[in-house]
Coordinates of C-alpha atoms in Angstrom, one line a residue:
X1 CA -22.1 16.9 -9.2
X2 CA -21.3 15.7 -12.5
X3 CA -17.8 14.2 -11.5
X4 CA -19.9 12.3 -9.2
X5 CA -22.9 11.0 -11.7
X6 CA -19.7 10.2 -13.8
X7 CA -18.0 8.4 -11.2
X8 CA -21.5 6.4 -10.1
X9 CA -22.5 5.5 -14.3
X10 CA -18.5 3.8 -14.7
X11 CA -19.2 1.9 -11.3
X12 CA -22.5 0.8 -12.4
X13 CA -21.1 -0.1 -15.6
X14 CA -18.2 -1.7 -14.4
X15 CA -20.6 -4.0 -12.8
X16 CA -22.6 -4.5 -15.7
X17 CA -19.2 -5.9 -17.3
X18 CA -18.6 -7.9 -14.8
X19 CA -22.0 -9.5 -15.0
X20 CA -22.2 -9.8 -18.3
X21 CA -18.3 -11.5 -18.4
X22 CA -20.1 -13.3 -15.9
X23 CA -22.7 -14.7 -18.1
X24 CA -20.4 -15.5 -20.7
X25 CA -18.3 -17.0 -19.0
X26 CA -21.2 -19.5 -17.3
X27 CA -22.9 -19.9 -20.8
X28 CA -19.2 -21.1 -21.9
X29 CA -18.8 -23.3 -19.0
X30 CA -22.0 -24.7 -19.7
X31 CA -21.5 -25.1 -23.3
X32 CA -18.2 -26.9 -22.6
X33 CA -19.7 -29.1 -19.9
X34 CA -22.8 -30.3 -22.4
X35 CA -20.0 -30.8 -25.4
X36 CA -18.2 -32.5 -22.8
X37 CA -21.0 -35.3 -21.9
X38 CA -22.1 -35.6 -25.4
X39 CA -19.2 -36.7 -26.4
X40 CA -18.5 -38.8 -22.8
X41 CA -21.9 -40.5 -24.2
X42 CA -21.1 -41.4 -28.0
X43 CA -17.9 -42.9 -26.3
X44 CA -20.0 -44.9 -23.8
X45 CA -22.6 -45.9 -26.9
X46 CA -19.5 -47.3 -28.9
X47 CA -17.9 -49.1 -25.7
X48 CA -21.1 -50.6 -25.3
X49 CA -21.9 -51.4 -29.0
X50 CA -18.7 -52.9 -29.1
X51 CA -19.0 -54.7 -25.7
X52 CA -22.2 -57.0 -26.9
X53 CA -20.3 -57.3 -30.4
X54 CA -17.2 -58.3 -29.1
X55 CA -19.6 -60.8 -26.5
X56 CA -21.5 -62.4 -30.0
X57 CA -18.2 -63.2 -31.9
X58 CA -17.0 -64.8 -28.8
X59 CA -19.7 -67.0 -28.5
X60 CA -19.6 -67.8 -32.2
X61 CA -15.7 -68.8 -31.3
X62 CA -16.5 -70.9 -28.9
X63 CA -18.9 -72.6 -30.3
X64 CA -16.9 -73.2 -33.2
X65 CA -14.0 -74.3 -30.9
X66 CA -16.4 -76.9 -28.8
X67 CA -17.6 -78.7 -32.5
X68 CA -13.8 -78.1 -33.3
X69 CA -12.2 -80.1 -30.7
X70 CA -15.1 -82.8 -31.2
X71 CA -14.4 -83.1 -35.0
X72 CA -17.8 -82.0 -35.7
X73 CA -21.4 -83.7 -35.4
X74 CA -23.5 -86.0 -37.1
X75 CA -27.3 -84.7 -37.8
X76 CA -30.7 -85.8 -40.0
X77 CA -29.7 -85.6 -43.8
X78 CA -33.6 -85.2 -44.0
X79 CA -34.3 -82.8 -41.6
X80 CA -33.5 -79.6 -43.8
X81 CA -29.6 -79.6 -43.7
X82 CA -28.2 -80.5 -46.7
X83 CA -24.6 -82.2 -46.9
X84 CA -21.8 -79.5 -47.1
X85 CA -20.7 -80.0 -50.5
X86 CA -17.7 -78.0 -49.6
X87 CA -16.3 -80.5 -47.1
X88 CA -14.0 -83.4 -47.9
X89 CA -14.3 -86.0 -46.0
X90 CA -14.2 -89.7 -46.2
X91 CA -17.1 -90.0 -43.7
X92 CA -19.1 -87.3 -44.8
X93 CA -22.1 -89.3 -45.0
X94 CA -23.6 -92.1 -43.4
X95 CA -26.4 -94.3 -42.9
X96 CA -26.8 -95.8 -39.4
X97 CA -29.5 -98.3 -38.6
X98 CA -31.2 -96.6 -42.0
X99 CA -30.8 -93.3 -40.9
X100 CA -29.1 -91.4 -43.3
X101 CA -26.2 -88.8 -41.7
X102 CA -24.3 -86.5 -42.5
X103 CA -21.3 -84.5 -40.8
X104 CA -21.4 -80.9 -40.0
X105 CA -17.8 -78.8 -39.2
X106 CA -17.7 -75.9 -37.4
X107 CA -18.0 -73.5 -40.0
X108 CA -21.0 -75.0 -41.7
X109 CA -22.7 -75.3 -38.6
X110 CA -21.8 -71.4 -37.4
X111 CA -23.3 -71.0 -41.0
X112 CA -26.2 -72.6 -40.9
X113 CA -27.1 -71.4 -37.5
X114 CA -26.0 -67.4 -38.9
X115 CA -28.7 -68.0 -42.0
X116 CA -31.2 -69.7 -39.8
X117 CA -34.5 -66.7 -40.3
X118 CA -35.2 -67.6 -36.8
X119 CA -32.4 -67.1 -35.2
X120 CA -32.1 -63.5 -37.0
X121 CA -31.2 -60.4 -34.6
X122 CA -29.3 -56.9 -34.4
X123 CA -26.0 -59.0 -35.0
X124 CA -25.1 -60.5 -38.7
X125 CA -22.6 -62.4 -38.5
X126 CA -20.4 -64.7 -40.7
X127 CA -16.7 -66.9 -41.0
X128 CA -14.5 -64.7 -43.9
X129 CA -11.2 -65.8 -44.9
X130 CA -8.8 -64.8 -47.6
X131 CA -8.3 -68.2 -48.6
X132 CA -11.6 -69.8 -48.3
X133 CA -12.8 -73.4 -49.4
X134 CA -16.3 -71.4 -49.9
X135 CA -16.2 -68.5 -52.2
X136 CA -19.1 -66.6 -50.6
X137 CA -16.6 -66.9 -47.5
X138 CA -13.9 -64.4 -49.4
X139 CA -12.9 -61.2 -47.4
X140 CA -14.4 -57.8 -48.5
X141 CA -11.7 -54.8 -49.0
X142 CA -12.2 -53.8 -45.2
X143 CA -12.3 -57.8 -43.6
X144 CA -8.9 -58.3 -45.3
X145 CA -7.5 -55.3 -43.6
X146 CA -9.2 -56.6 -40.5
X147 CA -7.1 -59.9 -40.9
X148 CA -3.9 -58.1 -41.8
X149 CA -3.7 -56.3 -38.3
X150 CA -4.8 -59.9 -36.9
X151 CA -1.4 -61.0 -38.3
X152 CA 0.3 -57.9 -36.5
X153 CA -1.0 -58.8 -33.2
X154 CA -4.1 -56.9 -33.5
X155 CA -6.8 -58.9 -30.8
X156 CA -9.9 -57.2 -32.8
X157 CA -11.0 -54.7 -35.1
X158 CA -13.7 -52.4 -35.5
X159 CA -15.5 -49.9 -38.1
X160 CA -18.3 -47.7 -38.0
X161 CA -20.3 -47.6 -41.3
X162 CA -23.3 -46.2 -42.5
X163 CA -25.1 -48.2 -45.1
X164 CA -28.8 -48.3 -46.0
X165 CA -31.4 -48.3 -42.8
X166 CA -28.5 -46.7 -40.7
X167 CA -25.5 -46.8 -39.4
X168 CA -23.7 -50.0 -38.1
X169 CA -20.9 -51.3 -36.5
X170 CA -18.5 -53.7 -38.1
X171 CA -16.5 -56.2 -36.0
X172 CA -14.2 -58.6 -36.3
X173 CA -12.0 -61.3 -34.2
X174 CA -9.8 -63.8 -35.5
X175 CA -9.8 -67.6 -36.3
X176 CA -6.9 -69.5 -34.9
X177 CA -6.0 -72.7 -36.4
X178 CA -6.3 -75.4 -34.1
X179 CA -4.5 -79.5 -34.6
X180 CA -8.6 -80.1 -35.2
X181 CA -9.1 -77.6 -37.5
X182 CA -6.6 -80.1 -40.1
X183 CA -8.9 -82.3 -40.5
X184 CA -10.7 -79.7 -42.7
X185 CA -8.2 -77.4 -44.0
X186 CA -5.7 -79.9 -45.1
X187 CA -5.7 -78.1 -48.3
X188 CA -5.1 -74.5 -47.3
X189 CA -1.6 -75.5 -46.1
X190 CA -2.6 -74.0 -42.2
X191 CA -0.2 -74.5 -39.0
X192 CA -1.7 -74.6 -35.3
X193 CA -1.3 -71.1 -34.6
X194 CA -2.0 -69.4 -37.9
X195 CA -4.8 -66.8 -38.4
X196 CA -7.1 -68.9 -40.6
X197 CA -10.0 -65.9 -40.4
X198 CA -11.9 -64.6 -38.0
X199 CA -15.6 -64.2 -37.3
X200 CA -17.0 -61.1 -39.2
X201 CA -20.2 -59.4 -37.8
X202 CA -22.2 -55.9 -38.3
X203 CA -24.3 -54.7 -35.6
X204 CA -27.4 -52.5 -36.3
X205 CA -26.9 -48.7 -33.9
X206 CA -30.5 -48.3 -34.1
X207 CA -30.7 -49.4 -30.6
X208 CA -28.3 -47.9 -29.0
X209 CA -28.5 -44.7 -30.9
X210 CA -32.0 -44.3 -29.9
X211 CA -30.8 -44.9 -25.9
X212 CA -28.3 -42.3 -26.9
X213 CA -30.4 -40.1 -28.6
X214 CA -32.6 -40.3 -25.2
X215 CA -29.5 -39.6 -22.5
X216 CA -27.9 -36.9 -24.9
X217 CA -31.8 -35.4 -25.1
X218 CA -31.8 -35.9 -20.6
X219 CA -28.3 -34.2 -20.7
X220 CA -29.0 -31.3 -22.5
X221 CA -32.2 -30.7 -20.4
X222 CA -30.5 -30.9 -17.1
X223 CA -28.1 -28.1 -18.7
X224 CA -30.8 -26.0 -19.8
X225 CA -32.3 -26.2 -16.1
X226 CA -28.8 -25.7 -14.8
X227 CA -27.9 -22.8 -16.6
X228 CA -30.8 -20.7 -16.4
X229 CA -30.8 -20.9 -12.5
X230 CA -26.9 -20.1 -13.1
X231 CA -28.3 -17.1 -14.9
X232 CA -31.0 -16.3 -12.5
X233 CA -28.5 -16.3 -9.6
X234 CA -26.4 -13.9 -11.7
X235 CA -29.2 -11.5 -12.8
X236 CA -30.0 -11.4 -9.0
X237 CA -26.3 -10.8 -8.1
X238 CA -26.3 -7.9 -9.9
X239 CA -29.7 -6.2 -9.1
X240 CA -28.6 -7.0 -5.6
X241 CA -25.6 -5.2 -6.1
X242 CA -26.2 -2.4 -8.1
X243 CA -28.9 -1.7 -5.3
X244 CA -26.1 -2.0 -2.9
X245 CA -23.9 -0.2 -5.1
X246 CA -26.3 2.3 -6.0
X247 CA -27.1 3.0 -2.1
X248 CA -22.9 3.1 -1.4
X249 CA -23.1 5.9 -4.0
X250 CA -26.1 7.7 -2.6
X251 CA -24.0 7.6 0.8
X252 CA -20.8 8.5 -0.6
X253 CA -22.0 11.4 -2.6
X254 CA -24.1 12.5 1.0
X255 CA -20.3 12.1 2.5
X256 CA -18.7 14.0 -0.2
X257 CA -21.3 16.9 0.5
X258 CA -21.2 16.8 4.1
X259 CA -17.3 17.0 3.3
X260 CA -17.5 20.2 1.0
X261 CA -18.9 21.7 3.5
X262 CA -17.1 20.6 6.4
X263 CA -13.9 21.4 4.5
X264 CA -15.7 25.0 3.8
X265 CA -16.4 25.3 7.6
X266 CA -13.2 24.6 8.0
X267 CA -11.8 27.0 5.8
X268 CA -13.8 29.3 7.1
X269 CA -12.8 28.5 10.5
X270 CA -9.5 28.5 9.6
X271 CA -9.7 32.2 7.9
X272 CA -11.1 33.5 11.0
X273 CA -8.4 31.8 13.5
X274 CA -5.9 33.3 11.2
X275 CA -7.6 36.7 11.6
X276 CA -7.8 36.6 15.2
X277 CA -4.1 34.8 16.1
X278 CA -3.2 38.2 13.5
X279 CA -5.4 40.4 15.9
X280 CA -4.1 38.8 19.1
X281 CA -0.3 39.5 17.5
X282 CA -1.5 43.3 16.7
X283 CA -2.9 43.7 20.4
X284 CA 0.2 41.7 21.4
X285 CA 2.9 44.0 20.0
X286 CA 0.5 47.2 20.6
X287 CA 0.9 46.0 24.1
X288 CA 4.3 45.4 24.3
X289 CA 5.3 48.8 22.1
X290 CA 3.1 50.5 24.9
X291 CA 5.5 48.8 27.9
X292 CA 8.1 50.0 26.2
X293 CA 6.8 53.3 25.2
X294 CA 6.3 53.6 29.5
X295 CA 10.2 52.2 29.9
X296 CA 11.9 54.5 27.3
X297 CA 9.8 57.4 29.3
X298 CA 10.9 56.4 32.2
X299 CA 14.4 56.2 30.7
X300 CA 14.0 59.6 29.4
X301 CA 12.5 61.1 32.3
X302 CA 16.4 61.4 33.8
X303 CA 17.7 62.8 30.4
X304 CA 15.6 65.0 30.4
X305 CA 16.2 66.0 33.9
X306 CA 19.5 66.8 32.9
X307 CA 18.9 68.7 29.9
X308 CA 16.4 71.2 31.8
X309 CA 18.7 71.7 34.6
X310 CA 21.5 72.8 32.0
X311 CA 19.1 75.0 30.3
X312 CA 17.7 76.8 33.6
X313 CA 21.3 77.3 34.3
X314 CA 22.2 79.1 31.0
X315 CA 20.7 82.7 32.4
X316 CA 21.6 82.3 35.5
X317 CA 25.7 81.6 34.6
X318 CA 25.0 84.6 32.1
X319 CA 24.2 87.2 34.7
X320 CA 26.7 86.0 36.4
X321 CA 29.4 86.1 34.4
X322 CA 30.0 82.5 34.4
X323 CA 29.6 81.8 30.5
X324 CA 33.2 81.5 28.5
X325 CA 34.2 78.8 26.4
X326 CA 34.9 76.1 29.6
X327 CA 31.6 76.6 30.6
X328 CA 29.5 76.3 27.2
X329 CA 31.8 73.3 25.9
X330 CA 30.9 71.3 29.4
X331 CA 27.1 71.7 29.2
X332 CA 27.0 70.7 25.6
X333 CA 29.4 67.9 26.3
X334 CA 27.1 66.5 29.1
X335 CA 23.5 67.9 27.1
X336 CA 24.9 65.7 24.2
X337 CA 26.1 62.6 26.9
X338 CA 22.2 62.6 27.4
X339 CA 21.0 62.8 23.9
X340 CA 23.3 60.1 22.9
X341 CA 21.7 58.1 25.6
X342 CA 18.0 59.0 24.5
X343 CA 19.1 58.4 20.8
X344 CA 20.5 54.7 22.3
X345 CA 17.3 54.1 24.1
X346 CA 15.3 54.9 20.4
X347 CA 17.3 52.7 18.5
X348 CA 16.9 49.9 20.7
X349 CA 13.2 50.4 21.0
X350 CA 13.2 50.5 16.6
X351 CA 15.4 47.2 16.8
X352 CA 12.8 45.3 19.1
X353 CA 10.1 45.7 17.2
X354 CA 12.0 45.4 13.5
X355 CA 9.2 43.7 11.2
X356 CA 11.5 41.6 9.6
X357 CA 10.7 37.7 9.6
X358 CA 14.4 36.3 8.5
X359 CA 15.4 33.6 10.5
X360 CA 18.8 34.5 12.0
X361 CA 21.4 32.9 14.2
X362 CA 21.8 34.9 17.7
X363 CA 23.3 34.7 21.2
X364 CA 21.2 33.9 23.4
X365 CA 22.7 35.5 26.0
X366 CA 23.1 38.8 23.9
X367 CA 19.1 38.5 23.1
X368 CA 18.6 38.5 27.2
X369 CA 21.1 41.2 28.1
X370 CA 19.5 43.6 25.2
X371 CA 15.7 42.4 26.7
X372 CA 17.2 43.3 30.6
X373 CA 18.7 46.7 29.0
X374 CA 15.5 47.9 27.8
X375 CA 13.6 47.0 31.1
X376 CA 16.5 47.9 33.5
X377 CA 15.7 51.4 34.5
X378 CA 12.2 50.0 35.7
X379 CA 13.5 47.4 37.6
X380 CA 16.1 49.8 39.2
X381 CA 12.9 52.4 40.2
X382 CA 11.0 49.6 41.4
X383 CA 13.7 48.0 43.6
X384 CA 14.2 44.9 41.7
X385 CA 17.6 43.5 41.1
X386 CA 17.9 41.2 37.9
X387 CA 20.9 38.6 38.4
X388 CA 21.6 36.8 34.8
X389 CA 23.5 33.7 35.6
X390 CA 25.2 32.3 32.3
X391 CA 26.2 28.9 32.8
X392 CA 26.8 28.2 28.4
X393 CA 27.0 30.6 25.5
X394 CA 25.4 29.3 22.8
X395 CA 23.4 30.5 19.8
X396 CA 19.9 29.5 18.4
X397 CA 18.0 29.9 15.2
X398 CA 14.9 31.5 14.9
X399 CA 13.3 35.6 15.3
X400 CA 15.7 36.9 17.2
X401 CA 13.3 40.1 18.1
X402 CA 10.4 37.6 18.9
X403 CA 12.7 35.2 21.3
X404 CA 13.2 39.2 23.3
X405 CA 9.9 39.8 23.2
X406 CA 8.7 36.2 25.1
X407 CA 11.9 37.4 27.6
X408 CA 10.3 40.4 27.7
X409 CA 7.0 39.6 28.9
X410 CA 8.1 37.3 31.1
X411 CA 10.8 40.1 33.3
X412 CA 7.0 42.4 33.1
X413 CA 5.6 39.8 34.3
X414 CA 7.8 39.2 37.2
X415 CA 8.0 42.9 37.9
X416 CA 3.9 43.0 37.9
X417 CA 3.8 40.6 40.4
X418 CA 6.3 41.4 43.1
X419 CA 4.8 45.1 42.4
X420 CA 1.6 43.4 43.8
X421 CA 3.1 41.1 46.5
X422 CA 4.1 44.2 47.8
X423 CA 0.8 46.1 48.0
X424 CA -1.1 42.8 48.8
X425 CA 0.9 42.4 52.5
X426 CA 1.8 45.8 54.0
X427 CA 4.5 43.8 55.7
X428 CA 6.3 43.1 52.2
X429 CA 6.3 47.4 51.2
X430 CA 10.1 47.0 51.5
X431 CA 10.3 43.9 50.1
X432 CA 13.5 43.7 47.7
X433 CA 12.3 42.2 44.6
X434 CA 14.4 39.4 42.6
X435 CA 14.4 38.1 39.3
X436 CA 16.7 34.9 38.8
X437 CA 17.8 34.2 35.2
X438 CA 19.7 31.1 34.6
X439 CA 20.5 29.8 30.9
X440 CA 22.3 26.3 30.5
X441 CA 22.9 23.8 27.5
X442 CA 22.6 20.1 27.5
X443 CA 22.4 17.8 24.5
X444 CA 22.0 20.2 22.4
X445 CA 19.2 22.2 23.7
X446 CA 19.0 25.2 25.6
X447 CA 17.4 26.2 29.2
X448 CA 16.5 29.3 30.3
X449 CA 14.8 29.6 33.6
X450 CA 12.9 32.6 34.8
X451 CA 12.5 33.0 38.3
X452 CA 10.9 36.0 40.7
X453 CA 9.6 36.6 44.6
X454 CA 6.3 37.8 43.5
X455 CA 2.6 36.7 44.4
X456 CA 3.0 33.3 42.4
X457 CA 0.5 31.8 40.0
X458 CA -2.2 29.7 42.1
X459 CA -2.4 26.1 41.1
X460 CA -6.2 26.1 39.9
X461 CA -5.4 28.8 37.2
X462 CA -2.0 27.6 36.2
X463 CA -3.3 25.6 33.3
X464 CA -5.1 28.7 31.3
X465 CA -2.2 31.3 31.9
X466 CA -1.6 30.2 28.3
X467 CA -5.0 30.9 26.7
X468 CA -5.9 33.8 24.8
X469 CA -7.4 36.4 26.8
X470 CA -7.0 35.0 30.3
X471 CA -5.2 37.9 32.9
X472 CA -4.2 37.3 36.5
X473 CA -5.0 41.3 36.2
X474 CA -8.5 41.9 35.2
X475 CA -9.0 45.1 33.8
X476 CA -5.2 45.4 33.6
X477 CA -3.8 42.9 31.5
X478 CA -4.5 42.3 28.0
X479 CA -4.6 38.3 28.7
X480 CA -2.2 37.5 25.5
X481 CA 1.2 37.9 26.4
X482 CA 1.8 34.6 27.4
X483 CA 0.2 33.1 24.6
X484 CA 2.0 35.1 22.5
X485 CA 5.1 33.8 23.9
X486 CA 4.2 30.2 23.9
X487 CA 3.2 30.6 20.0
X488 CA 6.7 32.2 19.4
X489 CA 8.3 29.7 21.6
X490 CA 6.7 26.9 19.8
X491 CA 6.0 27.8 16.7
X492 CA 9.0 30.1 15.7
X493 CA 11.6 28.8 17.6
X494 CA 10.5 24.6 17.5
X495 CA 10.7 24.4 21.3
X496 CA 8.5 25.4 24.3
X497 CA 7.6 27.5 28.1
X498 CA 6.5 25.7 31.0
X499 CA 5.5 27.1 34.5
X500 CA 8.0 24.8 36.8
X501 CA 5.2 23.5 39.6
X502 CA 4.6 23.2 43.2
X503 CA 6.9 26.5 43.6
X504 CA 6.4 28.0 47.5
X505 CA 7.5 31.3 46.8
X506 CA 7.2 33.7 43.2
X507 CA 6.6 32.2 39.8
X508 CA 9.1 30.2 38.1
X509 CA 9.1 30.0 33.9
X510 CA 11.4 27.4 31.7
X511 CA 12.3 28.5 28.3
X512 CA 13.1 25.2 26.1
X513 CA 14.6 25.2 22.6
X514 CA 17.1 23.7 20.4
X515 CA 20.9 25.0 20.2
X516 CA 23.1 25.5 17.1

């Protein structure tokens, strides 16, 4: 349990990380995206500042360049405009019809209309040069820079400042000298072409830093709004998903419990298959040691025979007068013929059943010549000829002692059921009873086919002759000896025993298994 509340609190935290990257990440975004359109808005402020600056000196050029190319204009010396004592010219003043006139240039009439108090607005503007005929016309320090980049090719020039009441926004464009502007300037030694001065004006920002102010106030707003339902849509991410998250856990850890005790059910399972496939092997080989307990006393039961007669004869030859040397060296050569043999018969029988679990290589053949030896004498009492047709010899790997016990249980088998073929049909008591082996290799894997004139092996039953338990022979059988050999056959020797189908007379069995 507590590698599980462990493994739900880093999840959970995991996602708390997340969303709180998550939120950093948006507040960043955000933050980036408001610096952004701040900025994006100064710019447009200036472009626009600069736009209606740019739009005022070019008026004052052109007006200048209309009065220009007209040599000037002749007003009212009365009517507040005194004669521009700055100008030099030969017609400066007039009197026509008693009016008294006097002539106004371009510069004195952009600088009268520029100090008019009604004419006043956001834009002051003036005519500088660096060579003036007017002193109060003289570039300041940042006007004469202003003209120096006119020079270089420069079309205008401008210069935030911030001087008492605010901040403003210097501008400048230049003056080019015109063959009218001579009539003026002859003085000033200017060409058609030269940068004489320009037009010099500073705008007031109040305006358009109060507009500013005003977007910049709408943008931030709109950010605010948009990043708290960013932030709402993350907070409700994450209770949504830690609910998910915490309900996947709650299911998971259900899962992991249902598993613990599935895999003890298992294991449990498991422990008692194990018990009972051991059981089933005991009963198995109990079964099989008590066949061949009943085949080594039938074996015996000749010997033995043997021995008694040579015993009853001893008194007998004795009162007789038949004992010498011949006659005591003959019955202990054929009373030790017989003990040899029962000593053979024992030592075959401790063989077959040998505990030992070493894979070995053996003959195949030689494995179902030993398993016919030990049942031979049976078959012989019982009628039953064995024919062992060996088309290979070839070896296999495996339990050589468990491949003799499937052969084994199969030649029983066969014996079992022409014994009861027999006693089923009174017509088949002399029935001569068969059992056809036949072992042959192909590509590398071996064959060996069982075959015997018996009762058969009806079809609706011929799927659970392998189960545990299930006897053609109630009350006879144990029910595990073909089970047994199917498990050796499969799970000792990696191949396999079939029942061969749709057989009309006896039971036929194929062995299956890989060669070496």
């Amino acid at each position: 349990m507590g590698i599980r509340h462990t493994t739900e609190g880093m999840t959970l935290q995991r996602l708390r990380w997340c969303t709180g990257i998550a939120i950093i990440l948006w507040i960043t975004v955000l933050l980036l995206s408001l610096a952004w359109n701040i900025q994006s808005q100064k710019r447009q402020t200036l472009a626009l500042a600069q736009k209606e600056a740019v739009a005022s000196m070019e008026r004052d050029i052109a007006v200048r360049n209309w009065l220009a190319k007209r040599g000037g204009i002749y007003i009212h010396a009365d009517k507040g405009i005194a004669p521009n004592e700055f100008l030099q010219h030969p017609q400066r003043d007039l009197a026509v019809n008693g009016i008294a006139l006097t002539m106004v240039n371009p510069a004195y009439f952009l600088r009268t209309l520029m100090e008019d108090p009604i004419l006043q607005s956001s834009v002051r503007s003036r005519i500088v040069s660096t060579t003036p005929i007017r002193p109060e016309n003289t570039a300041d320090s940042w006007e004469s820079y202003a003209l120096e980049q006119f020079h270089r090719g420069e079309p205008v020039a401008f210069q935030l400042v911030r001087e008492e009441g605010g901040r403003h926004l210097r501008g400048m464009q230049p003056l080019i000298t015109s063959d009218s502007c001579m009539n003026c300037h002859t003085e000033q030694a200017f060409e058609p072409g030269n940068v004489g001065g320009g037009i010099s004006i500073i705008l007031d920002m109040a305006p358009f830093l109060a507009a500013q102010n005003r977007n910049i106030s709408l943008i931030a707003l709109s950010h605010v709004i948009l990043g708290s339902l960013g932030l709402l849509g993350i907070t409700f991410m994450y209770r949504h998903s830690a609910s998910g998250l915490r309900q996947v856990e709650h299911a998971i850890t259900t899962l992991r419990n249902n598993e613990e005790q599935l895999e003890k059910r298992v294991e449990d399972e498991t422990r008692q298959r194990r018990k009972n496939e051991e059981l089933l092997v005991h009963q198995s080989r109990m079964a099989t040691m008590g066949k061949m307990i009943a085949v080594i006393g039938h074996q015996w039961k000749q010997p033995l025979n043997v021995l008694a007669i040579l015993v009853q004869d001893l008194p007998e030859a004795f009162r007789h007068g038949e004992v010498n040397q011949q006659y005591l060296d003959t019955a202990a050569t054929q009373a030790m013929e017989q003990i040899d043999f029962m000593a053979s018969t024992i030592d075959d029988f401790r063989n077959f059943f040998d505990p030992g679990k070493q894979m070995e290589t053996f003959s195949v053949n030689g494995a179902i010549s030993l398993a016919l030896k030990l049942i031979q004498a049976q078959l012989t009492h019982n009628n039953i000829q064995a024919n062992l047709d060996s088309q290979c010899e070839c070896s296999a790997r495996g339990h050589k002692n468990e491949f003799q016990q499937v052969i084994l249980n199969v030649l029983v088998n066969a014996r079992d059921a022409i014994y009861e073929r027999r006693c089923q049909n009174p017509d088949h008591h002399g029935l001569a009873g068969i059992i056809d082996i036949r072992v042959s290799c192909d590509d590398g894997t071996a064959s060996v086919q069982i075959c015997d004139n018996g009762t058969g092996i009806a079809a609706d039953i011929a799927e659970r002759i392998f189960d545990p338990y299930f006897s053609t022979k109630p009350g006879e059988g144990s029910g595990i000896g073909l089970w047994m050999a199917k498990s050796i056959m499969e799970e000792s020797m990696g191949g396999s025993i079939r029942l061969e189908p749709d057989r009309q007379e006896g039971a036929c069995f194929t062995l299956c298994f890989p060669v070496v």
